[in-house]
């Protein structure tokens, strides 16, 4: 199982670096939930399902540009996984950014069911 999870997260990470929404969608469950690190509620903005994922990536009005994820590592903690990473790029206002973050993941039936994202603030 560990090899399959490692492969899943390698594919997921590569897809995110390319902003390849179809490849990302292949790695997640149909009822996938992504709790973004932005939004006006304690949970942040929550995307549910593959169509919400596709809509999010298609919306260029708040998109960051030239985003690269590096220093990524997956850590297992029982039935949860934590991914640490560094993200760099240009934010939607045109300012460069360089931040560390962490994601909490849940995997169900060999696919990612939850991605709960947290990033260091400016």
mmCIF file of C-alpha atoms in Angstrom:
data_model
loop_
_atom_site.group_PDB
_atom_site.id
_atom_site.type_symbol
_atom_site.label_atom_id
_atom_site.label_comp_id
_atom_site.label_asym_id
_atom_site.label_seq_id
_atom_site.Cartn_x
_atom_site.Cartn_y
_atom_site.Cartn_z
ATOM 1 C CA UNK A 1 0.000 0.000 0.000
ATOM 2 C CA UNK A 2 2.837 2.433 0.782
ATOM 3 C CA UNK A 3 4.200 2.144 -2.766
ATOM 4 C CA UNK A 4 0.747 2.874 -4.220
ATOM 5 C CA UNK A 5 0.336 5.933 -1.972
ATOM 6 C CA UNK A 6 3.832 7.158 -2.855
ATOM 7 C CA UNK A 7 2.970 6.803 -6.553
ATOM 8 C CA UNK A 8 -0.374 8.573 -6.061
ATOM 9 C CA UNK A 9 1.294 11.566 -4.386
ATOM 10 C CA UNK A 10 4.084 11.709 -6.992
ATOM 11 C CA UNK A 11 1.464 11.907 -9.753
ATOM 12 C CA UNK A 12 -0.602 14.422 -7.755
ATOM 13 C CA UNK A 13 2.437 16.652 -7.126
ATOM 14 C CA UNK A 14 3.527 16.602 -10.765
ATOM 15 C CA UNK A 15 -0.008 17.453 -11.861
ATOM 16 C CA UNK A 16 -0.151 20.407 -9.434
ATOM 17 C CA UNK A 17 3.185 21.749 -10.662
ATOM 18 C CA UNK A 18 1.854 21.683 -14.224
ATOM 19 C CA UNK A 19 -1.621 22.933 -13.193
ATOM 20 C CA UNK A 20 -2.914 19.894 -15.115
ATOM 21 C CA UNK A 21 -6.453 19.758 -13.785
ATOM 22 C CA UNK A 22 -7.289 16.514 -15.609
ATOM 23 C CA UNK A 23 -4.285 14.744 -14.069
ATOM 24 C CA UNK A 24 -5.175 16.195 -10.652
ATOM 25 C CA UNK A 25 -8.761 14.974 -11.056
ATOM 26 C CA UNK A 26 -7.465 11.470 -11.879
ATOM 27 C CA UNK A 27 -5.833 11.375 -8.414
ATOM 28 C CA UNK A 28 -8.912 12.351 -6.384
ATOM 29 C CA UNK A 29 -12.229 10.762 -5.462
ATOM 30 C CA UNK A 30 -15.475 11.901 -7.079
ATOM 31 C CA UNK A 31 -16.497 13.491 -3.757
ATOM 32 C CA UNK A 32 -13.066 15.101 -3.235
ATOM 33 C CA UNK A 33 -13.011 18.039 -0.824
ATOM 34 C CA UNK A 34 -10.349 20.755 -0.917
ATOM 35 C CA UNK A 35 -10.295 23.211 1.970
ATOM 36 C CA UNK A 36 -8.321 26.131 0.587
ATOM 37 C CA UNK A 37 -6.122 28.266 2.808
ATOM 38 C CA UNK A 38 -8.179 31.335 1.836
ATOM 39 C CA UNK A 39 -11.776 32.260 2.475
ATOM 40 C CA UNK A 40 -13.948 33.937 5.032
ATOM 41 C CA UNK A 41 -14.816 31.031 7.300
ATOM 42 C CA UNK A 42 -12.845 28.935 9.785
ATOM 43 C CA UNK A 43 -12.549 26.138 7.188
ATOM 44 C CA UNK A 44 -11.488 28.490 4.392
ATOM 45 C CA UNK A 45 -13.122 28.277 0.988
ATOM 46 C CA UNK A 46 -14.233 24.685 0.420
ATOM 47 C CA UNK A 47 -14.355 23.060 -3.013
ATOM 48 C CA UNK A 48 -16.358 19.857 -3.325
ATOM 49 C CA UNK A 49 -16.110 17.465 -6.235
ATOM 50 C CA UNK A 50 -14.132 17.338 -9.451
ATOM 51 C CA UNK A 51 -16.211 20.001 -11.206
ATOM 52 C CA UNK A 52 -15.482 22.515 -8.431
ATOM 53 C CA UNK A 53 -11.799 21.642 -8.835
ATOM 54 C CA UNK A 54 -11.998 22.297 -12.588
ATOM 55 C CA UNK A 55 -13.849 25.598 -12.051
ATOM 56 C CA UNK A 56 -11.234 26.737 -9.525
ATOM 57 C CA UNK A 57 -8.361 26.148 -11.957
ATOM 58 C CA UNK A 58 -10.276 27.805 -14.803
ATOM 59 C CA UNK A 59 -10.879 31.021 -12.786
ATOM 60 C CA UNK A 60 -7.875 33.181 -13.685
ATOM 61 C CA UNK A 61 -9.109 36.251 -11.751
ATOM 62 C CA UNK A 62 -7.600 35.067 -8.460
ATOM 63 C CA UNK A 63 -5.004 32.671 -9.855
ATOM 64 C CA UNK A 64 -1.362 32.811 -8.965
ATOM 65 C CA UNK A 65 1.086 32.650 -11.874
ATOM 66 C CA UNK A 66 4.306 30.761 -12.351
ATOM 67 C CA UNK A 67 3.625 28.741 -9.196
ATOM 68 C CA UNK A 68 6.211 26.099 -8.376
ATOM 69 C CA UNK A 69 6.044 23.635 -5.531
ATOM 70 C CA UNK A 70 9.314 22.321 -4.139
ATOM 71 C CA UNK A 71 10.761 20.759 -1.010
ATOM 72 C CA UNK A 72 7.693 18.519 -0.912
ATOM 73 C CA UNK A 73 7.546 15.661 1.522
ATOM 74 C CA UNK A 74 4.743 13.327 2.625
ATOM 75 C CA UNK A 75 4.506 12.205 6.259
ATOM 76 C CA UNK A 76 2.194 9.447 7.456
ATOM 77 C CA UNK A 77 0.332 9.744 10.772
ATOM 78 C CA UNK A 78 -2.005 6.793 11.154
ATOM 79 C CA UNK A 79 -4.788 7.098 8.583
ATOM 80 C CA UNK A 80 -3.851 10.707 7.783
ATOM 81 C CA UNK A 81 -1.039 12.044 5.642
ATOM 82 C CA UNK A 82 0.634 15.420 5.918
ATOM 83 C CA UNK A 83 2.393 17.057 3.003
ATOM 84 C CA UNK A 84 4.889 19.843 3.621
ATOM 85 C CA UNK A 85 6.015 22.057 0.748
ATOM 86 C CA UNK A 86 7.411 25.367 -0.415
ATOM 87 C CA UNK A 87 5.441 27.433 -2.936
ATOM 88 C CA UNK A 88 6.868 30.268 -5.009
ATOM 89 C CA UNK A 89 5.359 32.358 -7.783
ATOM 90 C CA UNK A 90 3.492 35.565 -8.573
ATOM 91 C CA UNK A 91 0.232 36.237 -6.733
ATOM 92 C CA UNK A 92 -2.956 37.546 -8.377
ATOM 93 C CA UNK A 93 -1.878 41.140 -7.547
ATOM 94 C CA UNK A 94 1.431 40.698 -9.389
ATOM 95 C CA UNK A 95 3.618 40.391 -6.259
ATOM 96 C CA UNK A 96 6.190 37.594 -5.936
ATOM 97 C CA UNK A 97 5.653 35.178 -3.063
ATOM 98 C CA UNK A 98 7.717 32.486 -1.350
ATOM 99 C CA UNK A 99 5.939 30.550 1.410
ATOM 100 C CA UNK A 100 5.943 27.254 3.212
ATOM 101 C CA UNK A 101 2.774 25.269 3.664
ATOM 102 C CA UNK A 102 1.284 22.060 4.918
ATOM 103 C CA UNK A 103 -1.639 19.993 3.683
ATOM 104 C CA UNK A 104 -3.586 17.385 5.614
ATOM 105 C CA UNK A 105 -4.748 14.546 3.367
ATOM 106 C CA UNK A 106 -7.160 11.662 3.659
ATOM 107 C CA UNK A 107 -6.971 8.805 1.165
ATOM 108 C CA UNK A 108 -9.980 6.641 0.373
ATOM 109 C CA UNK A 109 -9.942 3.625 -1.957
ATOM 110 C CA UNK A 110 -6.547 4.570 -3.402
ATOM 111 C CA UNK A 111 -7.400 8.197 -4.194
ATOM 112 C CA UNK A 112 -7.199 11.496 -2.357
ATOM 113 C CA UNK A 113 -10.518 12.330 -0.684
ATOM 114 C CA UNK A 114 -9.468 15.421 1.296
ATOM 115 C CA UNK A 115 -6.832 18.134 0.939
ATOM 116 C CA UNK A 116 -6.932 20.621 3.815
ATOM 117 C CA UNK A 117 -4.422 23.403 3.039
ATOM 118 C CA UNK A 118 -2.488 25.775 5.308
ATOM 119 C CA UNK A 119 0.201 28.309 4.310
ATOM 120 C CA UNK A 120 2.381 30.777 6.167
ATOM 121 C CA UNK A 121 0.912 34.262 5.988
ATOM 122 C CA UNK A 122 2.820 37.278 4.717
#
